[in-house]
Tab-separated table of C-alpha atoms in Angstrom:
chain	number	residue	atom	x	y	z
A	849	MET	CA	7.697	-25.790	5.660
A	850	ASN	CA	6.576	-22.756	7.709
A	851	ILE	CA	9.219	-20.531	6.103
A	852	LYS	CA	7.264	-17.302	6.553
A	853	SER	CA	6.474	-17.937	10.213
A	854	ARG	CA	10.182	-18.454	10.866
A	855	ILE	CA	11.060	-15.241	9.032
A	856	ASP	CA	8.427	-13.385	11.051
A	857	ARG	CA	10.222	-14.363	14.253
A	858	ILE	CA	13.118	-12.146	13.181
A	859	PRO	CA	12.491	-8.457	14.051
A	860	GLY	CA	11.712	-6.807	10.740
A	861	GLY	CA	12.430	-10.139	9.075
A	862	MET	CA	10.437	-9.559	5.876
A	863	MET	CA	12.592	-6.503	5.271
A	864	ILE	CA	15.948	-7.488	6.793
A	865	LEU	CA	16.279	-10.953	5.209
A	866	PRO	CA	15.596	-9.857	1.579
A	867	LEU	CA	17.942	-6.914	2.171
A	868	PHE	CA	20.625	-9.381	3.301
A	869	LEU	CA	20.011	-11.647	0.283
A	870	GLY	CA	20.275	-8.664	-2.041
A	871	ALA	CA	23.583	-7.701	-0.425
A	872	CYS	CA	24.800	-11.300	-0.907
A	873	LEU	CA	23.967	-11.148	-4.589
A	874	ASN	CA	25.611	-7.759	-5.048
A	875	THR	CA	28.738	-8.843	-3.152
A	876	PHE	CA	29.344	-12.206	-4.816
A	877	ALA	CA	27.618	-11.778	-8.206
A	878	PRO	CA	27.325	-8.023	-8.819
A	879	ASN	CA	26.504	-8.293	-12.537
A	880	THR	CA	23.561	-10.700	-12.173
A	881	GLY	CA	21.001	-8.111	-13.236
A	882	LYS	CA	22.869	-7.141	-16.381
A	883	PHE	CA	23.553	-10.783	-17.217
A	884	PHE	CA	19.893	-11.847	-17.186
A	885	GLY	CA	18.357	-8.497	-18.109
A	886	SER	CA	14.591	-8.224	-18.621
A	887	PHE	CA	12.363	-8.788	-15.584
A	888	THR	CA	15.191	-10.163	-13.446
A	889	ASN	CA	17.179	-6.968	-13.907
A	890	GLY	CA	14.045	-4.963	-13.169
A	891	LEU	CA	13.524	-6.809	-9.894
A	892	ILE	CA	17.151	-6.279	-8.881
A	893	THR	CA	17.446	-2.621	-9.890
A	894	GLY	CA	13.839	-1.398	-9.626
A	895	THR	CA	14.001	0.245	-6.208
A	896	LEU	CA	12.281	3.503	-7.176
A	897	PRO	CA	9.351	2.022	-9.171
A	898	ILE	CA	8.649	-0.552	-6.456
A	899	LEU	CA	8.783	2.104	-3.755
A	900	SER	CA	6.511	4.412	-5.746
A	901	VAL	CA	3.805	1.734	-5.771
A	902	TRP	CA	4.399	1.050	-2.080
A	903	PHE	CA	4.010	4.736	-1.111
A	904	PHE	CA	0.805	4.894	-3.165
A	905	CYS	CA	-0.618	1.888	-1.298
A	906	ILE	CA	0.381	3.336	2.091
A	907	GLY	CA	-1.488	6.537	1.228
A	908	ALA	CA	-4.572	4.540	0.247
A	909	SER	CA	-4.539	2.691	3.568
A	910	ILE	CA	-4.894	5.855	5.696
A	911	SER	CA	-8.384	6.921	6.718
A	912	LEU	CA	-9.204	10.603	7.050
A	913	LYS	CA	-11.944	9.787	9.568
A	914	ALA	CA	-10.288	10.135	12.941
A	915	THR	CA	-11.388	11.703	16.199
A	916	PRO	CA	-9.808	15.007	17.305
A	917	LEU	CA	-8.179	13.167	20.235
A	918	VAL	CA	-6.518	10.697	17.873
A	919	LEU	CA	-5.331	13.500	15.591
A	920	ARG	CA	-3.928	15.428	18.565
A	921	LYS	CA	-2.077	12.392	19.870
A	922	SER	CA	-0.640	11.406	16.487
A	923	GLY	CA	0.116	15.020	15.570
A	924	VAL	CA	2.139	15.531	18.750
A	925	LEU	CA	4.140	12.339	18.299
A	926	VAL	CA	4.880	12.915	14.605
A	927	THR	CA	5.809	16.587	15.061
A	928	VAL	CA	8.090	15.957	18.030
A	929	LYS	CA	9.789	13.025	16.285
A	930	ILE	CA	10.547	15.179	13.228
A	931	LEU	CA	11.756	18.154	15.292
A	932	THR	CA	13.994	15.859	17.342
A	933	ALA	CA	15.525	14.394	14.169
A	934	ALA	CA	16.065	17.890	12.751
A	935	THR	CA	17.719	19.082	15.965
A	936	MET	CA	20.040	16.078	16.093
A	937	GLY	CA	20.854	16.611	12.406
A	938	ILE	CA	21.836	20.215	13.082
A	939	VAL	CA	23.992	19.249	16.084
A	940	ALA	CA	25.622	16.386	14.144
A	941	SER	CA	26.424	18.694	11.204
A	942	TRP	CA	28.691	20.711	13.510
A	943	PHE	CA	30.975	17.705	13.966
A	944	ILE	CA	30.382	15.382	10.989
A	945	PRO	CA	31.470	16.257	7.424
A	946	HIS	CA	28.788	16.279	4.738
A	947	GLU	CA	30.104	13.091	3.125
A	948	GLY	CA	30.257	11.284	6.487
A	949	VAL	CA	33.025	10.107	8.800
A	950	SER	CA	35.790	8.320	6.896
A	951	SER	CA	37.964	6.851	9.672
A	952	GLY	CA	37.833	5.438	13.180
A	953	PHE	CA	34.952	3.790	15.034
A	954	PHE	CA	32.416	6.222	13.550
A	955	THR	CA	33.328	5.389	9.948
A	956	GLY	CA	30.187	5.623	7.826
A	957	LEU	CA	28.245	7.808	10.252
A	958	SER	CA	26.613	10.754	8.510
A	959	VAL	CA	23.934	13.353	9.112
A	960	LEU	CA	21.808	11.487	6.555
A	961	ALA	CA	22.005	8.262	8.603
A	962	ILE	CA	21.102	10.037	11.853
A	963	ILE	CA	18.090	11.855	10.430
A	964	ALA	CA	16.810	8.832	8.497
A	965	ALA	CA	17.045	6.601	11.592
A	966	MET	CA	15.366	9.087	13.934
A	967	ASN	CA	12.772	10.517	11.566
A	968	ASP	CA	10.591	7.456	10.886
A	969	THR	CA	8.578	5.529	13.478
A	970	ASN	CA	7.783	1.835	13.081
A	971	GLY	CA	4.031	2.430	12.815
A	972	GLY	CA	2.985	-1.224	12.716
A	973	MET	CA	4.922	-2.055	15.867
A	974	TYR	CA	3.627	1.091	17.571
A	975	MET	CA	0.008	0.145	16.837
A	976	ALA	CA	0.537	-3.411	18.120
A	977	LEU	CA	2.132	-2.115	21.329
A	978	MET	CA	-0.630	0.422	21.954
A	979	GLN	CA	-3.309	-2.211	21.442
A	980	GLN	CA	-1.674	-4.152	24.267
A	981	TYR	CA	-0.358	-1.415	26.562
A	982	GLY	CA	-2.173	1.764	25.537
A	983	THR	CA	-5.611	3.158	24.816
A	984	LYS	CA	-7.748	2.957	21.694
A	985	GLU	CA	-6.923	6.597	20.916
A	986	GLU	CA	-3.191	5.960	21.293
A	987	SER	CA	-3.455	2.989	18.948
A	988	GLY	CA	-5.291	5.177	16.433
A	989	ALA	CA	-2.376	7.627	16.426
A	990	PHE	CA	-0.896	5.292	13.813
A	991	CYS	CA	-3.034	7.168	11.250
A	992	LEU	CA	-0.581	10.080	10.881
A	993	MET	CA	2.608	8.105	11.484
A	994	CYS	CA	2.373	6.714	7.969
A	995	LEU	CA	3.141	10.252	6.768
A	996	GLU	CA	6.710	9.658	7.958
A	997	SER	CA	7.180	6.781	5.515
A	998	GLY	CA	9.372	7.523	2.524
A	999	PRO	CA	11.787	10.309	1.676
A	1000	PHE	CA	9.444	13.310	1.853
A	1001	MET	CA	9.659	13.903	5.602
A	1002	THR	CA	13.426	13.361	5.573
A	1003	MET	CA	13.738	15.875	2.740
A	1004	ALA	CA	11.600	18.288	4.758
A	1005	THR	CA	13.701	17.630	7.871
A	1006	LEU	CA	16.965	18.221	5.987
A	1007	GLY	CA	15.493	21.455	4.676
A	1008	LEU	CA	14.227	22.444	8.135
A	1009	ALA	CA	17.706	21.848	9.533
A	1010	GLY	CA	19.253	23.906	6.718
A	1011	LEU	CA	21.353	20.937	5.582
A	1012	ALA	CA	19.949	20.618	2.047
A	1013	ALA	CA	17.658	22.391	-0.375
A	1014	PHE	CA	15.365	20.502	-2.746
A	1015	PRO	CA	13.397	22.024	-5.666
A	1016	TRP	CA	9.664	22.248	-4.998
A	1017	GLN	CA	8.999	19.937	-7.957
A	1018	THR	CA	11.112	17.231	-6.274
A	1019	MET	CA	9.340	17.690	-2.950
A	1020	VAL	CA	5.916	17.437	-4.599
A	1021	GLY	CA	7.045	14.491	-6.728
A	1022	ALA	CA	8.121	12.581	-3.620
A	1023	LEU	CA	4.701	13.122	-2.049
A	1024	LEU	CA	2.428	12.810	-5.089
A	1025	PRO	CA	2.030	8.985	-5.195
A	1026	PHE	CA	1.154	9.048	-1.492
A	1027	LEU	CA	-1.406	11.836	-1.961
A	1028	ILE	CA	-3.079	10.162	-4.941
A	1029	GLY	CA	-3.379	6.909	-2.998
A	1030	PHE	CA	-4.681	8.825	0.032
A	1031	ALA	CA	-7.356	10.513	-2.094
A	1032	LEU	CA	-8.522	7.259	-3.672
A	1033	GLY	CA	-8.551	5.383	-0.372
A	1034	ASN	CA	-10.750	8.029	1.234
A	1035	LEU	CA	-13.083	8.375	-1.737
A	1036	ASP	CA	-13.818	4.645	-1.782
A	1037	GLN	CA	-13.359	2.169	1.082
A	1038	ASP	CA	-13.037	-0.667	-1.416
A	1039	PHE	CA	-9.958	1.062	-2.861
A	1040	ARG	CA	-8.524	1.419	0.641
A	1041	LYS	CA	-8.996	-2.272	1.339
A	1042	PHE	CA	-7.729	-3.318	-2.109
A	1043	PHE	CA	-4.539	-1.238	-2.126
A	1044	GLY	CA	-3.945	-1.581	1.621
A	1045	GLN	CA	-3.428	-5.322	1.207
A	1046	ALA	CA	-0.376	-4.628	-0.968
A	1047	VAL	CA	1.544	-2.656	1.692
A	1048	PRO	CA	3.157	-5.664	3.448
A	1049	VAL	CA	3.488	-7.585	0.166
A	1050	MET	CA	5.771	-4.946	-1.376
A	1051	VAL	CA	8.233	-4.881	1.551
A	1052	PRO	CA	10.459	-7.864	0.597
A	1053	PHE	CA	10.637	-6.680	-3.034
A	1054	PHE	CA	11.950	-3.195	-2.341
A	1055	ALA	CA	14.201	-4.574	0.427
A	1056	PHE	CA	15.799	-7.014	-2.030
A	1057	ALA	CA	16.360	-4.229	-4.554
A	1058	LEU	CA	17.888	-2.024	-1.855
A	1059	GLY	CA	20.186	-4.849	-0.778
A	1060	ASN	CA	21.579	-4.968	-4.291
A	1061	ASN	CA	23.089	-1.548	-3.623
A	1062	LEU	CA	24.981	-2.795	-0.563
A	1063	ASN	CA	28.195	-4.716	-0.086
A	1064	PHE	CA	29.068	-6.974	2.837
A	1065	ALA	CA	32.130	-4.855	3.598
A	1066	VAL	CA	29.855	-1.892	4.306
A	1067	ILE	CA	27.516	-3.964	6.484
A	1068	LEU	CA	30.371	-5.457	8.538
A	1069	ASN	CA	32.074	-2.087	9.005
A	1070	THR	CA	28.911	-0.448	10.323
A	1071	GLY	CA	27.466	-3.292	12.424
A	1072	LEU	CA	28.503	-2.162	15.931
A	1073	LEU	CA	27.997	1.503	15.046
A	1074	GLY	CA	24.489	0.649	13.844
A	1075	ILE	CA	23.732	-0.814	17.276
A	1076	VAL	CA	24.899	2.435	18.880
A	1077	LEU	CA	22.705	4.395	16.471
A	1078	GLY	CA	19.681	2.239	17.346
A	1079	LEU	CA	20.276	2.768	21.078
A	1080	SER	CA	20.567	6.508	20.443
A	1081	VAL	CA	17.227	6.521	18.611
A	1082	ILE	CA	15.545	4.925	21.626
A	1083	ALA	CA	17.288	7.150	24.192
A	1084	ILE	CA	16.991	10.512	22.441
A	1085	THR	CA	13.651	10.287	20.663
A	1086	GLY	CA	12.240	8.233	23.541
A	1087	PHE	CA	13.009	11.039	26.000
A	1088	THR	CA	11.485	13.824	23.888
A	1089	LEU	CA	8.446	11.736	22.940
A	1090	VAL	CA	7.681	10.721	26.536
A	1091	VAL	CA	7.871	14.355	27.674
A	1092	ALA	CA	5.651	15.459	24.771
A	1093	ASP	CA	3.171	12.630	25.388
A	1094	ILE	CA	2.798	13.589	29.060
A	1095	LEU	CA	2.799	17.389	28.729
A	1096	LEU	CA	1.174	17.973	25.324
A	1097	ALA	CA	-0.882	14.876	24.540
A	1098	LYS	CA	-1.941	14.335	28.179
A	1099	GLY	CA	-0.896	10.690	28.133
A	1100	ASN	CA	1.190	8.659	30.568
A	1101	GLY	CA	4.292	8.354	28.371
A	1102	THR	CA	3.613	4.841	27.056
A	1103	ALA	CA	2.839	6.093	23.556
A	1104	GLY	CA	6.087	8.075	23.585
A	1105	ILE	CA	8.164	4.982	24.345
A	1106	GLY	CA	6.213	2.954	21.773
A	1107	ALA	CA	7.068	5.495	19.072
A	1108	ALA	CA	10.811	5.511	19.848
A	1109	SER	CA	11.836	3.247	16.983
A	1110	THR	CA	13.128	3.215	13.417
A	1111	ALA	CA	10.720	2.135	10.689
A	1112	GLY	CA	11.692	-0.440	8.110
A	1113	ALA	CA	10.790	2.138	5.458
A	1114	ALA	CA	13.652	4.312	6.730
A	1115	VAL	CA	16.078	1.939	5.003
A	1116	THR	CA	14.753	3.216	1.674
A	1117	VAL	CA	15.501	6.856	2.443
A	1118	PRO	CA	19.325	7.214	2.056
A	1119	PRO	CA	19.531	5.821	-1.515
A	1120	ILE	CA	16.494	7.847	-2.608
A	1121	ILE	CA	17.894	11.062	-1.122
A	1122	ALA	CA	21.242	10.326	-2.784
A	1123	SER	CA	19.543	9.860	-6.160
A	1124	ILE	CA	17.888	13.268	-5.761
A	1125	GLU	CA	20.808	15.140	-4.208
A	1126	PRO	CA	24.178	13.739	-5.467
A	1127	SER	CA	26.119	15.343	-2.615
A	1128	PHE	CA	24.708	12.639	-0.321
A	1129	ALA	CA	25.785	9.790	-2.630
A	1130	PRO	CA	29.106	9.027	-0.824
A	1131	SER	CA	27.359	8.495	2.513
A	1132	ALA	CA	24.257	6.632	1.249
A	1133	PRO	CA	25.535	2.983	1.295
A	1134	ALA	CA	26.838	3.181	4.856
A	1135	ALA	CA	23.750	5.125	5.943
A	1136	THR	CA	21.517	2.373	4.534
A	1137	ALA	CA	23.385	-0.312	6.490
A	1138	LEU	CA	23.330	1.774	9.678
A	1139	VAL	CA	19.601	2.414	9.423
A	1140	ALA	CA	18.925	-1.282	8.758
A	1141	THR	CA	20.779	-2.193	11.949
A	1142	SER	CA	18.864	0.489	13.843
A	1143	VAL	CA	15.606	-1.074	12.623
A	1144	VAL	CA	16.596	-4.419	14.157
A	1145	VAL	CA	17.832	-2.907	17.444
A	1146	THR	CA	14.727	-0.789	18.014
A	1147	SER	CA	12.444	-3.650	16.968
A	1148	LEU	CA	13.971	-5.755	19.748
A	1149	LEU	CA	14.254	-3.187	22.534
A	1150	THR	CA	11.313	-0.810	22.060
A	1151	PRO	CA	8.655	-3.475	22.894
A	1152	ILE	CA	10.569	-4.481	26.033
A	1153	LEU	CA	10.873	-0.876	27.226
A	1154	THR	CA	7.228	-0.144	26.392
A	1155	ALA	CA	6.066	-3.124	28.454
A	1156	TRP	CA	8.273	-2.029	31.369
A	1157	TRP	CA	6.961	1.548	31.185
A	1158	ALA	CA	3.330	0.358	31.049
A	1159	ARG	CA	3.866	-1.744	34.190
A	1160	ARG	CA	5.595	1.112	35.989
A	1161	PHE	CA	3.590	4.164	34.888
A	1162	GLY	CA	0.933	3.072	32.392
A	1163	VAL	CA	-2.212	0.953	32.223
A	1164	LEU	CA	-0.566	-1.999	33.993
A	1165	SER	CA	0.833	0.047	36.894
A	1166	PRO	CA	-0.586	-0.544	40.410
A	1167	ARG	CA	-1.687	3.104	40.651
A	1168	TYR	CA	-3.628	2.960	37.385
A	1169	LEU	CA	-5.253	-0.388	38.227
A	1170	ALA	CA	-6.224	0.880	41.695
A	1171	ALA	CA	-7.792	4.004	40.185
A	1172	GLN	CA	-9.730	1.891	37.693
A	1173	LYS	CA	-10.974	-0.410	40.467
A	1174	ALA	CA	-12.018	2.539	42.618
A	1175	ALA	CA	-13.893	4.132	39.733
A	1176	GLN	CA	-15.705	0.855	39.035
A	1177	GLU	CA	-16.652	0.383	42.701
A	1178	ASN	CA	-17.883	3.976	42.868
A	1179	THR	CA	-20.070	3.414	39.827
A	1180	GLU	CA	-21.530	0.196	41.286
A	1181	ALA	CA	-22.179	1.864	44.656
A	1182	GLN	CA	-24.248	4.697	43.225
A	1183	PRO	CA	-27.975	4.170	43.945
A	1184	LEU	CA	-30.290	3.655	41.035
A	1185	PRO	CA	-32.488	6.643	40.198
A	1186	VAL	CA	-35.964	6.432	41.762
A	1187	GLN	CA	-38.701	6.083	39.199
A	1188	PRO	CA	-41.672	8.424	39.798
A	1189	ALA	CA	-44.934	6.706	40.723
A	1190	PRO	CA	-47.442	6.466	37.889
A	1191	ALA	CA	-50.209	9.040	38.037
A	1192	GLU	CA	-53.612	7.660	39.083
């Protein structure tokens, strides 16, 4: 029936569609989990356990063996993305109440939604774009982008912005599954391959569980605002990342555009942060819906903008292709070294 291939045509489909189905179930049959109990209830309400396994598997999939150039490129992109999210969080906190906006067009918008949307890069999409429009080193920058997955970096960003304080035990606890997986994956390549296969498999399960915390009223109320948030992620983080890529990472800006997106994993962040810090609980449902919309918007537009940038300034630009052709002709024109005559 080719169901999966059709789902894959939707940007972030394996995350968005189960999230939507979970929201359907919660809206029209909110007590389904309690009614059936057992494993069904666990699947519906087991967001945190499922995510814990997912973070572990992500950690196991990351290889420590990377060239200094790759580490520099990925380090620049990850650092600038986090600092940009923190800066926008600080600016937003001057105008937006802690519990979020409660009326008008911006109803549901919160500092939590802004930071969660801007903090995480869609690493899989970035790697695919760099394989097509970037260099091998830029594609390898994916290795550190996985560090943005999950709540840890958002907790660190909220702390960096002075918007929340989390106990050190909570910070370590959010990172521990990732670190254990990372250690195992680097101690044994077979572990990395074994656990790495589970990363995409877990996505629809945690998305379905997350959807069971949403209601259609929230999704409908935040739809257009979510589009605006997604456009803001591309415009704001895209600008800072392009500048950083050119000035700090010595690239041509293509990697910066390719990293200007919201990761599917960012949808998991608002409810997790709310479960850790109750003061964020009122804004978490709307923030989850906003971030989910931002995932779709950036998944659609970031590839288009990356392709345009590559044709204008990157590896597909006339200037770059002319330079490559000239370098090749220069290499071919160089005379072969003269071999010394054999001694008689």
